[in-house]
Short mmCIF file of C-alpha atoms in Angstrom, two decimals:
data_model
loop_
_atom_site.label_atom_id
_atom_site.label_comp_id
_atom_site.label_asym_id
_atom_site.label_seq_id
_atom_site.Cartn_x
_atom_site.Cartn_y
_atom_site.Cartn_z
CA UNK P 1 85.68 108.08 126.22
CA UNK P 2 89.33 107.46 127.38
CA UNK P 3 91.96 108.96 125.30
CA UNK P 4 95.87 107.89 125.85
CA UNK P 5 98.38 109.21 124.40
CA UNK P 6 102.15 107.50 123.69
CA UNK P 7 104.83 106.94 121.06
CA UNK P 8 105.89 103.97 118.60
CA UNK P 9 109.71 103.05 118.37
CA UNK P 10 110.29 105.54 115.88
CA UNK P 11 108.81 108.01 117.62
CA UNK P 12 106.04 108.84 116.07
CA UNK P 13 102.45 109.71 118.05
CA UNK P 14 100.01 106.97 118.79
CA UNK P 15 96.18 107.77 120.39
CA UNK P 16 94.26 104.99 122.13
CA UNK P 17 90.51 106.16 122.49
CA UNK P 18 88.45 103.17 124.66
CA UNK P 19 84.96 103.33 125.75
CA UNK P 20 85.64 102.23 129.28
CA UNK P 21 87.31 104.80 131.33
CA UNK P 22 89.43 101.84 133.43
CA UNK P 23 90.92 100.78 130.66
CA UNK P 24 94.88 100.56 130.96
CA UNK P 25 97.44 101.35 127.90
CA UNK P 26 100.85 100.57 128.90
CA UNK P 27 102.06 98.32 126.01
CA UNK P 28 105.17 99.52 124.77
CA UNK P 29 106.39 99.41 121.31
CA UNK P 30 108.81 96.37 120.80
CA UNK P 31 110.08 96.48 117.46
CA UNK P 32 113.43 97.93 116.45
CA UNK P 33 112.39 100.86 113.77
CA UNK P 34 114.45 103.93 113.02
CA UNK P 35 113.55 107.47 113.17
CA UNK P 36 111.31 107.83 110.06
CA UNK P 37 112.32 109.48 107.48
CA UNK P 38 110.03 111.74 105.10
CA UNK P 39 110.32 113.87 101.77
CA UNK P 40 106.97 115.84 101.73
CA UNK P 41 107.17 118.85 100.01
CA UNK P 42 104.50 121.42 98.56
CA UNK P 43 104.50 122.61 95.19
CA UNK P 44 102.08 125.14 93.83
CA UNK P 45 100.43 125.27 90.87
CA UNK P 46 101.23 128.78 89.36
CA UNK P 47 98.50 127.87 86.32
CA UNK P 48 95.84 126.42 88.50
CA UNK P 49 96.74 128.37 91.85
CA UNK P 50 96.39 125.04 93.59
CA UNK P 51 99.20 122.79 95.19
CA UNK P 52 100.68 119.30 95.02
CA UNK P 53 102.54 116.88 97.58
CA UNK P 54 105.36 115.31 96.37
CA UNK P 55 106.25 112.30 98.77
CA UNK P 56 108.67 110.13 96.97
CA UNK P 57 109.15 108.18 100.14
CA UNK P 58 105.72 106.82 99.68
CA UNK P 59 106.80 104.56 96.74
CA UNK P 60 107.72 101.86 99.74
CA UNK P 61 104.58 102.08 101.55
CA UNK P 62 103.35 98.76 103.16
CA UNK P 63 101.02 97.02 100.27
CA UNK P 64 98.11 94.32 100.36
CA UNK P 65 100.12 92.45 102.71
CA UNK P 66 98.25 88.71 103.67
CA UNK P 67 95.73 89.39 106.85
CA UNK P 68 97.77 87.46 109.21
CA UNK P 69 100.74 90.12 108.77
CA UNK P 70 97.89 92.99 108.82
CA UNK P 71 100.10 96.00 110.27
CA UNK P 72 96.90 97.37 111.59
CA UNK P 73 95.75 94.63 113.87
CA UNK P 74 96.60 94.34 117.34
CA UNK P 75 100.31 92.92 118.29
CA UNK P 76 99.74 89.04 119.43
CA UNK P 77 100.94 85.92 119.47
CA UNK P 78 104.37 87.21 119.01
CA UNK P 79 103.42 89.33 115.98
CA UNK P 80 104.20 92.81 116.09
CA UNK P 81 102.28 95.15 114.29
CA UNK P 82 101.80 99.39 114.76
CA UNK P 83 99.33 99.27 117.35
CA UNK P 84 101.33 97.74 120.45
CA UNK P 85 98.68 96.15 122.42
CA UNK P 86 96.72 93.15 122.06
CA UNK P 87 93.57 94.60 121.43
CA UNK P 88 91.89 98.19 121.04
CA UNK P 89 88.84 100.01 120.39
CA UNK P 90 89.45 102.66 118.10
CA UNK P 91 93.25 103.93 118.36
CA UNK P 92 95.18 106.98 115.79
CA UNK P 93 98.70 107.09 114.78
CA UNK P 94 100.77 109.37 112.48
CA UNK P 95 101.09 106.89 108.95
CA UNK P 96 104.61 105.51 108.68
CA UNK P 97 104.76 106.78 105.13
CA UNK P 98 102.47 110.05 105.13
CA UNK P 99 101.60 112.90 101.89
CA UNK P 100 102.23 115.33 104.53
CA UNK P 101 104.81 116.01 107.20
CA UNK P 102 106.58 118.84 109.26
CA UNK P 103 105.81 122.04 107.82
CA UNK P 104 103.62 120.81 104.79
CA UNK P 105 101.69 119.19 107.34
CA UNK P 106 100.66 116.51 109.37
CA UNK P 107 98.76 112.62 108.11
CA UNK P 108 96.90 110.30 110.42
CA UNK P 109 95.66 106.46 110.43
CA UNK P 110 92.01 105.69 112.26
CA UNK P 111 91.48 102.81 112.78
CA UNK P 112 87.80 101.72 113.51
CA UNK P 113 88.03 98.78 115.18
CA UNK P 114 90.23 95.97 116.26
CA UNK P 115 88.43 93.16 113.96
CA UNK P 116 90.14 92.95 111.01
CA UNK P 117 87.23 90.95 109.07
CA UNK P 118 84.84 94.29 110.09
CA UNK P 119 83.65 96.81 108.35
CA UNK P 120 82.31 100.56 109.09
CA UNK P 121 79.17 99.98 108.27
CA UNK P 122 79.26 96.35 110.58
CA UNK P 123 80.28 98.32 113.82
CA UNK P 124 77.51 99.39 116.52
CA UNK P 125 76.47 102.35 117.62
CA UNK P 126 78.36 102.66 120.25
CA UNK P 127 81.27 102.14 118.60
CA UNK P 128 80.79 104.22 115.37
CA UNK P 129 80.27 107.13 118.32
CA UNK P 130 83.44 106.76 119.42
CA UNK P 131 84.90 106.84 116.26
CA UNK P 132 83.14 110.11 116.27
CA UNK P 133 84.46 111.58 118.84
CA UNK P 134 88.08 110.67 118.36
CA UNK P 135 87.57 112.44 114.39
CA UNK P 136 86.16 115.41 116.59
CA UNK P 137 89.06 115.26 119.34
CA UNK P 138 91.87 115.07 116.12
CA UNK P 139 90.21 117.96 114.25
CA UNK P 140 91.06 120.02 117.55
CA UNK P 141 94.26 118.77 118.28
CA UNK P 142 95.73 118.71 115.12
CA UNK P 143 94.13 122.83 114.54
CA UNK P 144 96.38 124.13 116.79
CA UNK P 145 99.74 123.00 115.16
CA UNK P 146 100.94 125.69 113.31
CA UNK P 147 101.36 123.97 109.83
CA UNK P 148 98.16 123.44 110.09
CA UNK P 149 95.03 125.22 108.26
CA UNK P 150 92.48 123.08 107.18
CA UNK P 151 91.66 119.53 109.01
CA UNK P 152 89.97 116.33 106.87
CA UNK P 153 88.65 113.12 108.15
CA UNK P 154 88.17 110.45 105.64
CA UNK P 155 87.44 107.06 104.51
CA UNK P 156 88.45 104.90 101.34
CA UNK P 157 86.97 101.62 101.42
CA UNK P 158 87.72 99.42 98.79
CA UNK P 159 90.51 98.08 96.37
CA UNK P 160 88.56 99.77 93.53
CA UNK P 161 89.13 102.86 95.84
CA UNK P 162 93.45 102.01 95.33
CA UNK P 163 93.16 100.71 99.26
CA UNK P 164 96.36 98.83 99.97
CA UNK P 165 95.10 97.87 103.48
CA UNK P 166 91.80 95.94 103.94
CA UNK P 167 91.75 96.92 107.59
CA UNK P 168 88.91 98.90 108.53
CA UNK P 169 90.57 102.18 108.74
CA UNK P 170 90.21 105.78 108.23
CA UNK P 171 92.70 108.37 107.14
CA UNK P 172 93.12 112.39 108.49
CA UNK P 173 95.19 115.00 106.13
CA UNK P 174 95.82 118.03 108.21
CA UNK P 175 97.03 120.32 105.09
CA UNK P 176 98.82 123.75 105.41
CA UNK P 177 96.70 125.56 103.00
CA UNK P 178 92.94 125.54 102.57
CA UNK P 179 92.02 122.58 99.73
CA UNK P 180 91.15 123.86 96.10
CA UNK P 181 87.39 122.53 96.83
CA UNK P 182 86.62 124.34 99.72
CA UNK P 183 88.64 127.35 98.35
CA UNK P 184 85.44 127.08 95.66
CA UNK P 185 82.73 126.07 97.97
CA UNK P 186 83.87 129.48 99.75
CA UNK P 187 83.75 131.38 97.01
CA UNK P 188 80.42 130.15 95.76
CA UNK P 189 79.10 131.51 99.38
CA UNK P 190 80.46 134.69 99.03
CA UNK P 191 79.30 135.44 95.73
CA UNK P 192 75.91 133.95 97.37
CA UNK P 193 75.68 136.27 100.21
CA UNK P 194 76.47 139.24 98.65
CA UNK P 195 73.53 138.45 95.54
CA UNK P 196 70.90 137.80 97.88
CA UNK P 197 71.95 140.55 100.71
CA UNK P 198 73.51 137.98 103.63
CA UNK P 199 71.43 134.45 102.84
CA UNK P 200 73.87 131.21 103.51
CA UNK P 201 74.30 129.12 100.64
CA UNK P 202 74.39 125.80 102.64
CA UNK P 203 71.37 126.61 104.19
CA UNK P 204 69.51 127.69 100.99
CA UNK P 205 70.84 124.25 99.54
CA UNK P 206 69.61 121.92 102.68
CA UNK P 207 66.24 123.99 102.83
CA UNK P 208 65.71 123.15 98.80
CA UNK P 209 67.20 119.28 99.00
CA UNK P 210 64.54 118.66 102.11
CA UNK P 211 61.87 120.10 100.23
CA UNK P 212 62.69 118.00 96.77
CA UNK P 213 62.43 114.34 95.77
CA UNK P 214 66.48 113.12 96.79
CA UNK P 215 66.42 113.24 100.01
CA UNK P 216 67.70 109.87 101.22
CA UNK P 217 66.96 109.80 104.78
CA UNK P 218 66.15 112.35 107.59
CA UNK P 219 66.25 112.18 111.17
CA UNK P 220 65.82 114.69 114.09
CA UNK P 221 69.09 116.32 114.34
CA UNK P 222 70.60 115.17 110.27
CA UNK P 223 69.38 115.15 106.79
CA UNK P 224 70.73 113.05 103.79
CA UNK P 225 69.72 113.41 99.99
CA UNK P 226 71.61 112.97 96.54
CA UNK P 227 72.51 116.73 95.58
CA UNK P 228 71.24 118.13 92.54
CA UNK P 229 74.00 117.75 90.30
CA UNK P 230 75.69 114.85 91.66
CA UNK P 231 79.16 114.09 90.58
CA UNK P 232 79.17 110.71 90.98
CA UNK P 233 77.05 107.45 89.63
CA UNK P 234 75.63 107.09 93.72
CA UNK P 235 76.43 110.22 95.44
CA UNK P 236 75.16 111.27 99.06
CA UNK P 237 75.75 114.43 100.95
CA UNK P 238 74.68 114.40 104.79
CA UNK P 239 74.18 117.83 106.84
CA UNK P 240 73.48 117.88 110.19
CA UNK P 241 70.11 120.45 110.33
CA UNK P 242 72.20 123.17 112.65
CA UNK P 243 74.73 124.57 111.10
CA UNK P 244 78.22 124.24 112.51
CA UNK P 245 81.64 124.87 110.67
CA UNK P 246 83.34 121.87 111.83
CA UNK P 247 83.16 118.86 114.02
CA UNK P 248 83.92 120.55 117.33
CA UNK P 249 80.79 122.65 116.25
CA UNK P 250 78.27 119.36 116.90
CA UNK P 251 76.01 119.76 120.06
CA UNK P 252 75.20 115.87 122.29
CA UNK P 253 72.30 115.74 120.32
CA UNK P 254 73.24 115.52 116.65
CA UNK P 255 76.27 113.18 118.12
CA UNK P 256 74.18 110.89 119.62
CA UNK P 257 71.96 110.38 116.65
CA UNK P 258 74.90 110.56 114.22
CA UNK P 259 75.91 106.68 114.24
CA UNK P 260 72.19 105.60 113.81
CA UNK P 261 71.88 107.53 110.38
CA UNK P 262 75.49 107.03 109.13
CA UNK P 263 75.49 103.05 109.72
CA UNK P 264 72.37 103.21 108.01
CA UNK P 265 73.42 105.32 105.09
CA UNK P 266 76.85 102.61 104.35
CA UNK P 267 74.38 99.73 104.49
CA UNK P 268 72.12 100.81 101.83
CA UNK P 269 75.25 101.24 100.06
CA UNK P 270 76.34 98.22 100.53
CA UNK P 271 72.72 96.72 98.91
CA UNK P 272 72.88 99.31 96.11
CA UNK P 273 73.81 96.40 93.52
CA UNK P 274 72.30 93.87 94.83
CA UNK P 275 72.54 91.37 98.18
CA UNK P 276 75.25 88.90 95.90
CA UNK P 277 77.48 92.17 95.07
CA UNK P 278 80.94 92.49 96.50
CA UNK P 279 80.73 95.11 99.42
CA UNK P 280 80.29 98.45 97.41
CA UNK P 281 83.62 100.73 97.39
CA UNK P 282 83.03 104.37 98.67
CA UNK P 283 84.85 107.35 99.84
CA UNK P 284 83.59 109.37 102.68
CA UNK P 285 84.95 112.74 103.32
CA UNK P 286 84.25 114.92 106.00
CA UNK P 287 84.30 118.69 104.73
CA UNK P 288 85.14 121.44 107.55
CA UNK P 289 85.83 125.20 107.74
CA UNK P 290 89.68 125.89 107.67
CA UNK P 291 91.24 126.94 110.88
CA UNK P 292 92.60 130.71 110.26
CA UNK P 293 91.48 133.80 108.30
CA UNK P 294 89.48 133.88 105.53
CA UNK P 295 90.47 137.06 103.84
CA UNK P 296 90.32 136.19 100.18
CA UNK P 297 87.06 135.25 100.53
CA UNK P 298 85.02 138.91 100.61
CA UNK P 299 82.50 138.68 103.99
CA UNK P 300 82.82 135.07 104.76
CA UNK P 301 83.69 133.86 108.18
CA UNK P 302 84.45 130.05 109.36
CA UNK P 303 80.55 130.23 110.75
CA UNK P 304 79.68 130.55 107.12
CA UNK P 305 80.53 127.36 105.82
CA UNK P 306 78.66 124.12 106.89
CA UNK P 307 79.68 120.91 108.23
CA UNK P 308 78.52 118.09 105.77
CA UNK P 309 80.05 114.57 104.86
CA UNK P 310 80.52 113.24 101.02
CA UNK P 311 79.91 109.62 100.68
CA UNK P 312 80.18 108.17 97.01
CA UNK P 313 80.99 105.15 94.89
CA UNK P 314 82.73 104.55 91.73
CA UNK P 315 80.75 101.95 91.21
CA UNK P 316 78.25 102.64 88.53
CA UNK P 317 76.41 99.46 88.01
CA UNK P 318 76.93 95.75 89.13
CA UNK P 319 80.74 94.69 87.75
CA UNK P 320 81.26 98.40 86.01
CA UNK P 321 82.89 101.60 87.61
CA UNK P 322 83.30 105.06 86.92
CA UNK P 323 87.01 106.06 86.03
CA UNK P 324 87.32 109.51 85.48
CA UNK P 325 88.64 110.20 81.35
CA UNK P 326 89.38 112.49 79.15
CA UNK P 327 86.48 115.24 80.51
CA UNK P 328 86.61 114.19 84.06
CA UNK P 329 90.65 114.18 84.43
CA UNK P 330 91.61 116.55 81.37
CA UNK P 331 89.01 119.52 81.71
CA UNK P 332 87.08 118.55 85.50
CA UNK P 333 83.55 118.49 83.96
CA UNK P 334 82.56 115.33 85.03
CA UNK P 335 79.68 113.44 83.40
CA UNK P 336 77.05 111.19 86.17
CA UNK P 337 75.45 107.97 83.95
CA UNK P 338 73.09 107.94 86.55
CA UNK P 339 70.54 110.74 87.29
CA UNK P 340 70.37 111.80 90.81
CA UNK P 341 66.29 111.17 90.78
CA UNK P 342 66.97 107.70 90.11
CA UNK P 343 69.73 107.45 92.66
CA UNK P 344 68.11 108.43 95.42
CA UNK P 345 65.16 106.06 94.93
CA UNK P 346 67.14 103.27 94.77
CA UNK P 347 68.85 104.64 97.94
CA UNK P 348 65.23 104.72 99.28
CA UNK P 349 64.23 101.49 98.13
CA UNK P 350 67.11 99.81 99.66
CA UNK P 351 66.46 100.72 103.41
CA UNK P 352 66.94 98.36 106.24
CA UNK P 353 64.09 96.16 106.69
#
């Protein structure tokens, strides 16, 4: 992997990652934008303890424009766009109109390939590696800023989803606080490891999933499977089988087989409903340790927590979704139509010929 690093017009970062190491990136930004302009700001919760971005500024955000004016494609034919060259392989900027900024901290763009008409789950192996590695080479760059404690990689696909860019693209939130779910995913292993005198929760879960009837898929180095109490209609959770706290934690091995059992994983998604079903809209969401003390949380260290990824639709059968009412959005008990059994069968059933 090469990674290059330069600035748009306005100033803001831009990352080039290519696969060949001769590749050249000297295309300069052409287009006359000023200095952006941002109105992030944290508020917390004092009822809930948790916090909210206010970011008024993203009311003017770029939305479904036509393909052929796709700011995320490469700059040709006279068309500008926010990737100056004509063509990349995988390539990060700060977003134009981000949640976070400055001292509340820090939003990115990914963008997976140059082919607009592509998909995640369409790339090759080769490709969805490198996409790997540049979430893994962001998660430690963007650590070390000091507004910066807890690092997430992430995917919406889909206009179900509220995408406003069809793209294929990725998005990274580098927050200044540690998020209200891993706050209780931290809390639930240190309650954990003080009842059963120092076992890991994560581990005790992955040892019980492998061992059950929703596991999805397994491979040498990563293990996928419906959990237990599934949030969501189709809901998959994949560990690699070493624990590691975060991305940077991965050894050659469970990189290497990573893009074979991913791509794998958004295909059966994709045949979930059917082969005559619009692709299927999903969020995937990379969950790492925060960077930084964990005080609050009594006898749990960053090598506690476990590296896993969340992939899950809204889509609860063919033509219906899953919006989240009165339980879901007033009270946060959320109620799955489909069991998790049945789920991960049709997961199973579904595999690539």
């Amino acid at each position: 992997m090469k990674k290059t690093s330069t600035r748009l017009a306005d100033g803001r970062e831009l990352v080039y990652y290519d696969l060949a190491d001769d590749t050249v990136r000297d295309a300069v930004d052409r287009r006359p934008l000023d200095a952006t302009v941002t109105t992030s700001e944290i508020r917390r919760d004092e009822l809930l303890g948790d916090s909210v971005a206010v970011a008024s500024h993203r009311q003017g955000r770029t939305y479904h424009p036509p393909a052929d004016e796709c700011p995320l494609c490469p700059s040709r034919d006279g068309r500008l766009s926010e990737i100056p060259d004509s063509s990349y392989d995988v390539v990060v900027f700060e977003n134009r109109f981000p949640s976070l900024a400055g001292d509340s901290g820090r939003c990115e763009v990914v963008c997976f390939t140059s082919d607009h008409d592509a998909s995640f789950a369409s790339l090759g192996e080769r490709q969805a590696r490198l996409v790997l590695d540049a979430w893994t080479d962001r998660t430690s760059e963007l650590s070390h800023l000091p507004s910066v404690e807890q690092v997430f990689c992430f995917e919406n696909r889909g206009v179900e989803i509220g995408v406003t860019l069809q793209h294929p693209h990725g998005q990274i939130y580098a927050y200044p606080f540690t998020t209200p779910r891993t706050a209780l995913m931290l809390r639930q292993v240190a309650a954990h490891k003080e009842a059963t005198g120092g076992e890991n929760l994560f581990d005790a879960v992955v040892e019980r999933e492998r061992a059950g009837e929703r596991v999805v898929l397994e491979g040498e180095h990563w293990v996928a499977f419906v959990p237990y109490a599934a949030h969501w209609p189709y809901e998959v959770h994949l560990y690699p089988k070493r624990r590691v706290p975060d991305l940077l934690g991965l050894d050659e091995a469970a990189r290497t087989e990573f893009p074979r059992v991913y791509l794998e994983l958004l295909r059966r998604f994709d045949r979930i409903f059917g082969e005559n079903e619009p692709p299927t809209p999903y969020i995937a969401a990379w969950h790492q340790a925060p960077f930084g003390q964990l005080a609050e949380f009594d006898g749990v260290t960053r090598d506690d927590f476990a590296l896993h990824l969340e992939l899950f639709t809204i889509r609860r059968t063919s033509g219906k979704l899953k919006f989240l009412a009165g339980s879901e959005s007033g009270m946060n008990v959320f109620i799955n139509d489909v069991p998790p059994e049945r789920a991960a069968e049709r997961l199973r059933e579904v595999a690539s010929p």
